[in-house]
C-alpha cells in the first residue's frame, strides 16, 4: 500500500512492477540500471517505436496491460539550443502530450509512486545563483527554450495537482546538466558536453591540430553524471514526499574552459583549443542550489574527471548504438 501524502515514504517494493518511460535515453537508462542494481526484478520499458507516448490510446492500452505500481517519467523530446529554438512547437506539443498521457494513465490505473523529471531550464533566465526551487515562476524564461520549459513546468504543476486532488505521493525532480552513457552526441541535437566529447574525439581521430569551441569559455556550468542522478532519484522516491520539486545536482560548477581542458586530456587530444568569442556565451553562470536534496541525506559521488573518463570510454566502445 502507498503511504498518505505528508508521511515519510516507505521503501519501494523490489518485486513491484516499475515502468521507466524513456528507458533508452541518458536519464531513463541510468535509472533502469540503478533500479536493477538495487534489486528491482520487474522493471519495464518500451522504445518510442514500440509505444509512442504521444498516442493517448496506446498509452492507456499499455498501462491497462502492464499495470505498473511505480512510474518514472524520463521520456521527453530533448535537444540543445539549436533544436529548441528551431522547433519550439515540437518541443512544446510533444512534451505536453507525452506528460499528459502518461500522468493521466498513471492516475487512472492507480500508480502509487511516480517521479516526474524536468530540468533546470524551468527557472527564470536571471534567477539568483545558486538557483533555489522557489525561483520557479518568479521571472521570464530563457527565450531559446521557453517552449520546452513551459511544457516541463506544466508537468510539475500536473504532479502537484494530482497530489492535491487525489492525495497520491507523486514527486518531481529537476536535474542539472547531465552526462554519461546513452547521451545524444549528434551535432544538431546535443548539449554542450556531449558535443565537446565528440569534437575532441573527432580531432584525435583526424590528427587535427586545433579545436574551436563556441564563446569565450568563461561561463560556469554544473554537470552531474547520469548514474549519480539515478542514485538521487531512487533516494528521493524512498525518502522524499512533498509537492515542492527538488533540484538534483553536484552543488559545484566549473567553467566551460575547464571542462574543455578535462575532455581534451581524457580523449588524449594534444592540439590547441581556440575560442570563437563572436559566438554567444549564454548566461554567465548556472548552478542549482541543492540544499533541499542535501537535507534528505544525499550527496553526489562521481567526480567530474572520473565521470568523463567513463563517458569517453563508453562513447568509444559504443559506435554501433551511438546517437551521433
Ligand atoms: N540530458 C540532460 O542533461 C538532462 C538534464 C536535466 C533533465 N533532463 C530531463 O530528463 C528527461 C530525459 O532526458 P534525456 O537526456 O534522457 O533525453 P534522451 O536521452 O533524449 O532520452 C529521451 C527518451 O525519451 C523517449 N521518447 C521521446 N519521445 C518519445 C515518444 N514520443 N514516445 C516514447 N518515448 C519517447 C526516447 O525513446 P527512444 O529512445 O525509444 O526513442 C528516449 O529514450 C527529460 O525530461 C529532460 O528534461 C535531462
Coordinates of C-alpha atoms and ligand atoms in Angstrom, one line a residue:
X1 CA 0.0 0.0 0.0
X2 CA 1.1 3.5 -0.6
X3 CA 1.5 6.0 2.2
X4 CA -0.6 9.1 2.7
X5 CA 0.8 12.4 1.4
X6 CA 2.9 14.1 4.1
X7 CA 4.3 11.0 5.7
X8 CA 7.8 9.7 5.1
X9 CA 7.6 7.3 2.2
X10 CA 8.3 3.6 2.8
X11 CA 10.9 1.6 0.9
X12 CA 9.8 0.7 -2.5
X13 CA 8.8 -3.0 -3.0
X14 CA 11.7 -4.6 -5.1
X15 CA 9.2 -7.0 -6.6
X16 CA 6.7 -4.4 -7.8
X17 CA 6.5 -3.6 -11.5
X18 CA 8.2 -0.3 -12.3
X19 CA 7.7 1.4 -15.7
X20 CA 10.6 3.6 -16.7
X21 CA 9.3 5.8 -19.6
X22 CA 12.3 6.7 -21.8
X23 CA 14.4 3.8 -20.7
X24 CA 16.8 4.0 -23.7
X25 CA 17.7 7.7 -23.1
X26 CA 20.5 9.2 -21.0
X27 CA 18.3 9.6 -17.9
X28 CA 16.0 6.6 -18.3
X29 CA 18.8 4.1 -19.0
X30 CA 20.7 5.3 -15.9
X31 CA 17.5 5.0 -13.7
X32 CA 16.9 1.5 -15.1
X33 CA 20.5 0.4 -14.3
X34 CA 20.2 1.8 -10.8
X35 CA 16.9 0.1 -10.1
X36 CA 18.1 -3.3 -11.4
X37 CA 21.4 -2.9 -9.4
X38 CA 19.3 -2.2 -6.3
X39 CA 17.3 -5.4 -6.6
X40 CA 14.2 -4.4 -8.6
X41 CA 13.2 -7.5 -10.5
X42 CA 10.3 -6.2 -12.6
X43 CA 11.5 -3.0 -14.4
X44 CA 9.9 -2.5 -17.8
X45 CA 10.2 0.0 -20.6
X46 CA 9.2 0.5 -24.3
X47 CA 11.0 2.3 -27.1
X48 CA 9.2 5.1 -28.8
X49 CA 8.8 2.9 -31.8
X50 CA 7.0 0.2 -29.7
X51 CA 5.0 2.7 -27.8
X52 CA 4.6 6.3 -29.0
X53 CA 3.7 8.2 -25.8
X54 CA 2.1 11.0 -27.8
X55 CA -0.6 8.5 -28.7
X56 CA -3.1 8.6 -25.8
X57 CA -5.0 5.4 -26.6
X58 CA -1.7 3.5 -26.9
X59 CA -0.5 4.8 -23.6
X60 CA -3.7 3.8 -21.8
X61 CA -3.7 0.4 -23.5
X62 CA -0.1 -0.1 -22.2
X63 CA -0.9 0.9 -18.7
X64 CA -4.0 -1.4 -18.7
X65 CA -1.9 -4.3 -19.8
X66 CA 1.2 -3.7 -17.7
X67 CA -0.3 -2.1 -14.6
X68 CA 2.9 -0.6 -13.1
X69 CA 2.9 0.1 -9.4
X70 CA 5.6 2.7 -9.8
X71 CA 6.5 5.0 -12.7
X72 CA 9.5 7.2 -13.6
X73 CA 8.7 9.6 -16.4
X74 CA 12.0 10.2 -18.2
X75 CA 10.7 10.2 -21.7
X76 CA 10.8 13.6 -23.5
X77 CA 11.7 15.3 -26.7
X78 CA 15.1 16.7 -25.7
X79 CA 17.6 18.8 -27.5
X80 CA 20.2 21.6 -27.4
X81 CA 19.7 25.3 -28.0
X82 CA 19.7 24.9 -31.8
X83 CA 17.0 22.3 -31.9
X84 CA 14.9 24.0 -29.2
X85 CA 15.0 27.4 -30.9
X86 CA 14.3 25.9 -34.4
X87 CA 11.4 23.6 -33.4
X88 CA 9.6 25.2 -30.4
X89 CA 6.2 23.8 -31.5
X90 CA 7.5 20.3 -31.5
X91 CA 9.2 20.7 -28.1
X92 CA 6.0 22.2 -26.5
X93 CA 3.4 20.0 -28.2
X94 CA 5.2 16.6 -28.0
X95 CA 6.3 17.1 -24.4
X96 CA 2.9 18.2 -23.2
X97 CA 1.3 15.3 -24.9
X98 CA 3.8 12.7 -23.5
X99 CA 3.3 14.1 -20.0
X100 CA -0.4 14.4 -20.0
X101 CA -0.9 10.9 -21.5
X102 CA 1.5 9.2 -19.0
X103 CA 0.3 11.1 -15.9
X104 CA -3.4 10.6 -16.8
X105 CA -2.9 6.9 -17.4
X106 CA -0.9 6.6 -14.2
X107 CA -3.7 8.2 -12.3
X108 CA -6.4 6.0 -14.0
X109 CA -4.5 2.8 -13.3
X110 CA -3.6 3.7 -9.7
X111 CA 0.2 4.2 -9.9
X112 CA 1.2 4.5 -6.3
X113 CA 4.5 6.3 -6.6
X114 CA 5.6 8.4 -9.6
X115 CA 8.7 10.5 -10.3
X116 CA 8.4 13.2 -13.0
X117 CA 11.7 14.5 -14.4
X118 CA 12.1 18.1 -15.7
X119 CA 15.3 20.1 -16.0
X120 CA 16.9 23.3 -14.8
X121 CA 15.7 25.3 -17.8
X122 CA 12.4 25.7 -16.0
X123 CA 14.0 28.5 -14.0
X124 CA 13.9 32.2 -14.9
X125 CA 16.8 33.4 -17.1
X126 CA 18.0 35.8 -14.5
X127 CA 17.3 33.6 -11.4
X128 CA 19.7 34.3 -8.5
X129 CA 22.5 31.8 -8.3
X130 CA 22.7 29.2 -7.0
X131 CA 19.1 28.6 -8.1
X132 CA 16.7 27.5 -5.4
X133 CA 13.5 25.6 -6.1
X134 CA 11.5 28.6 -5.0
X135 CA 12.8 30.6 -8.0
X136 CA 10.2 28.8 -10.2
X137 CA 7.8 31.2 -11.9
X138 CA 9.5 34.3 -10.5
X139 CA 10.7 35.8 -13.8
X140 CA 11.0 35.4 -17.6
X141 CA 12.4 32.3 -19.1
X142 CA 15.3 32.0 -21.4
X143 CA 13.6 32.6 -24.8
X144 CA 15.6 29.9 -26.7
X145 CA 14.0 27.1 -24.8
X146 CA 10.9 28.7 -23.3
X147 CA 8.5 26.3 -25.1
X148 CA 10.3 23.2 -23.6
X149 CA 10.4 24.9 -20.2
X150 CA 6.7 25.7 -20.2
X151 CA 5.9 22.0 -21.0
X152 CA 8.1 20.9 -18.1
X153 CA 6.5 23.5 -15.7
X154 CA 3.1 22.1 -16.7
X155 CA 4.4 18.7 -15.7
X156 CA 5.4 19.9 -12.3
X157 CA 2.0 21.5 -11.8
X158 CA 0.3 18.4 -13.0
X159 CA 2.1 16.3 -10.4
X160 CA 1.2 18.9 -7.7
X161 CA -2.4 18.9 -8.8
X162 CA -2.7 15.1 -8.6
X163 CA -1.3 15.3 -5.0
X164 CA -3.8 17.9 -4.1
X165 CA -6.9 16.4 -5.8
X166 CA -6.2 12.7 -5.3
X167 CA -3.7 12.6 -2.4
X168 CA -1.1 10.5 -4.2
X169 CA 2.5 10.9 -3.2
X170 CA 3.9 11.7 -6.6
X171 CA 7.0 13.9 -6.8
X172 CA 9.1 15.9 -9.3
X173 CA 12.9 16.3 -9.6
X174 CA 14.9 18.8 -11.7
X175 CA 18.4 17.6 -12.6
X176 CA 21.2 19.9 -13.6
X177 CA 23.2 19.3 -16.9
X178 CA 23.8 15.6 -17.1
X179 CA 26.3 13.4 -19.0
X180 CA 27.0 9.7 -19.3
X181 CA 26.2 6.6 -21.4
X182 CA 23.4 6.8 -24.0
X183 CA 23.6 10.6 -24.3
X184 CA 22.8 12.2 -27.6
X185 CA 26.1 13.1 -29.4
X186 CA 24.6 14.4 -32.6
X187 CA 25.9 17.9 -33.6
X188 CA 22.3 19.3 -34.0
X189 CA 20.6 17.7 -31.1
X190 CA 23.2 17.5 -28.3
X191 CA 24.1 19.6 -25.2
X192 CA 27.4 21.3 -24.7
X193 CA 29.2 18.4 -23.0
X194 CA 28.5 15.5 -25.4
X195 CA 29.1 17.9 -28.3
X196 CA 32.5 18.7 -26.9
X197 CA 33.4 15.0 -26.3
X198 CA 32.5 14.3 -30.0
X199 CA 34.5 17.3 -31.2
X200 CA 37.7 16.4 -29.3
X201 CA 37.4 12.7 -30.1
X202 CA 37.0 13.5 -33.8
X203 CA 40.0 15.8 -33.6
X204 CA 42.1 13.0 -32.1
X205 CA 40.9 10.6 -34.8
X206 CA 41.7 13.0 -37.6
X207 CA 45.0 14.3 -36.0
X208 CA 43.6 17.8 -36.1
X209 CA 45.9 20.5 -34.7
X210 CA 43.2 22.8 -33.4
X211 CA 39.7 22.6 -32.0
X212 CA 37.4 25.6 -31.9
X213 CA 34.7 25.9 -29.2
X214 CA 31.9 28.5 -29.1
X215 CA 32.2 31.6 -26.9
X216 CA 34.9 32.6 -24.5
X217 CA 34.9 29.6 -22.3
X218 CA 34.2 31.7 -19.2
X219 CA 30.6 30.8 -18.4
X220 CA 30.2 28.5 -15.4
X221 CA 28.1 25.4 -15.6
X222 CA 27.3 22.4 -13.3
X223 CA 27.5 18.9 -14.5
X224 CA 26.4 15.6 -12.9
X225 CA 27.0 12.0 -14.1
X226 CA 23.7 10.3 -15.0
X227 CA 24.5 7.4 -12.6
X228 CA 24.7 10.0 -9.7
X229 CA 21.4 11.5 -10.9
X230 CA 19.8 8.0 -10.9
X231 CA 21.0 7.3 -7.4
X232 CA 19.5 10.6 -6.3
X233 CA 16.1 9.7 -8.0
X234 CA 15.9 6.4 -6.1
X235 CA 16.9 8.1 -2.9
X236 CA 14.1 10.7 -3.4
X237 CA 11.5 8.1 -4.2
X238 CA 12.2 6.4 -0.9
X239 CA 12.9 9.5 1.3
X240 CA 11.1 12.5 -0.1
X241 CA 7.4 13.4 -0.2
X242 CA 6.4 17.0 -0.9
X243 CA 4.7 19.0 -3.6
X244 CA 7.9 21.0 -4.0
X245 CA 10.1 19.7 -6.8
X246 CA 13.7 19.0 -5.9
X247 CA 16.9 20.1 -7.6
X248 CA 19.4 17.4 -8.4
X249 CA 23.0 18.5 -8.9
X250 CA 26.5 18.2 -7.7
X251 CA 26.4 21.6 -6.0
X252 CA 29.6 22.9 -7.7
X253 CA 30.2 24.4 -11.1
X254 CA 33.2 24.7 -13.5
X255 CA 34.0 27.0 -16.4
X256 CA 33.4 25.7 -19.9
X257 CA 37.1 26.2 -20.4
X258 CA 37.9 23.8 -17.5
X259 CA 35.5 21.2 -19.0
X260 CA 37.2 21.5 -22.4
X261 CA 40.6 21.0 -20.7
X262 CA 39.5 17.9 -18.9
X263 CA 37.9 16.5 -22.1
X264 CA 41.0 17.3 -24.1
X265 CA 43.1 15.4 -21.6
X266 CA 40.7 12.5 -21.2
X267 CA 40.5 12.0 -25.0
X268 CA 44.2 12.3 -25.4
X269 CA 44.0 15.4 -27.6
X270 CA 47.4 17.1 -27.9
X271 CA 46.5 20.1 -30.2
X272 CA 45.4 23.7 -29.5
X273 CA 42.0 24.8 -28.2
X274 CA 40.6 28.0 -29.8
X275 CA 37.6 30.0 -28.6
X276 CA 35.3 31.8 -31.1
X277 CA 34.3 34.8 -29.0
X278 CA 32.0 36.0 -31.8
X279 CA 29.6 33.2 -30.8
X280 CA 27.3 33.7 -27.8
X281 CA 28.3 32.6 -24.4
X282 CA 24.8 32.2 -22.9
X283 CA 24.2 33.0 -19.3
X284 CA 27.4 33.6 -17.2
X285 CA 26.5 31.0 -14.5
X286 CA 24.1 28.2 -14.0
X287 CA 24.2 26.4 -10.7
X288 CA 21.5 24.7 -8.8
X289 CA 21.0 25.1 -5.0
X290 CA 21.0 21.5 -3.9
X291 CA 20.4 22.1 -0.1
X292 CA 16.9 20.6 -0.2
X293 CA 18.4 17.4 -1.7
X294 CA 21.3 17.5 0.8
X295 CA 18.9 17.8 3.6
X296 CA 17.4 14.4 2.7
X297 CA 20.9 13.0 3.1
X298 CA 22.1 12.6 -0.5
X299 CA 25.5 13.7 -1.9
X300 CA 27.0 13.4 -5.4
X301 CA 29.6 10.7 -5.5
X302 CA 31.1 10.7 -9.1
X303 CA 33.9 13.1 -9.5
X304 CA 33.9 15.1 -12.8
X305 CA 37.1 13.7 -14.3
X306 CA 36.2 10.2 -13.3
X307 CA 32.8 10.6 -14.8
X308 CA 34.2 12.0 -18.1
X309 CA 36.7 9.2 -18.3
X310 CA 33.9 6.6 -18.1
X311 CA 31.8 8.5 -20.6
X312 CA 34.6 8.9 -23.2
X313 CA 35.3 5.1 -22.8
X314 CA 31.6 4.3 -23.3
X315 CA 31.5 6.7 -26.3
X316 CA 34.4 5.0 -28.0
X317 CA 33.1 1.5 -27.3
X318 CA 29.6 2.2 -28.4
X319 CA 29.9 3.2 -32.1
X320 CA 27.1 0.8 -33.1
X321 CA 24.4 2.3 -30.8
X322 CA 25.5 6.0 -30.7
X323 CA 23.2 8.8 -31.4
X324 CA 25.6 10.9 -33.5
Ligands
LIG1 N1 20.2 15.5 -20.6 C1 20.3 16.3 -19.6 O1 21.3 17.0 -19.3 C2 19.1 16.5 -18.7 C3 19.2 17.3 -17.6 C4 18.2 17.5 -16.8 C5 17.0 16.9 -17.0 N2 16.8 16.1 -18.1 C6 15.5 15.6 -18.3 O2 15.4 14.1 -18.3 C7 14.4 13.7 -19.3 C8 15.1 12.8 -20.3 O3 16.2 13.4 -20.9 P1 17.4 12.6 -21.6 O4 18.5 13.5 -21.5 O5 17.4 11.2 -21.0 O6 16.9 12.6 -23.1 P2 17.2 11.4 -24.2 O7 18.5 10.8 -23.9 O8 16.9 12.1 -25.5 O9 16.0 10.4 -23.9 C9 14.7 10.7 -24.1 C10 13.9 9.4 -24.1 O10 12.5 9.7 -24.4 C11 12.0 8.8 -25.2 N3 10.9 9.4 -26.0 C12 11.0 10.6 -26.7 N4 9.8 10.8 -27.4 C13 9.1 9.7 -27.1 C14 7.8 9.3 -27.6 N5 7.0 10.1 -28.4 N6 7.3 8.1 -27.1 C15 8.0 7.3 -26.3 N7 9.3 7.7 -25.9 C16 9.8 8.8 -26.3 C17 13.1 8.3 -26.2 O11 12.8 7.0 -26.5 P3 13.5 6.2 -27.7 O12 15.0 6.1 -27.4 O13 12.9 4.8 -27.7 O14 13.2 6.9 -29.0 C18 14.3 8.4 -25.3 O15 14.7 7.2 -24.7 C19 13.9 15.0 -19.9 O16 12.7 15.3 -19.2 C20 14.9 16.0 -19.6 O17 14.3 17.3 -19.5 C21 17.8 15.9 -18.9

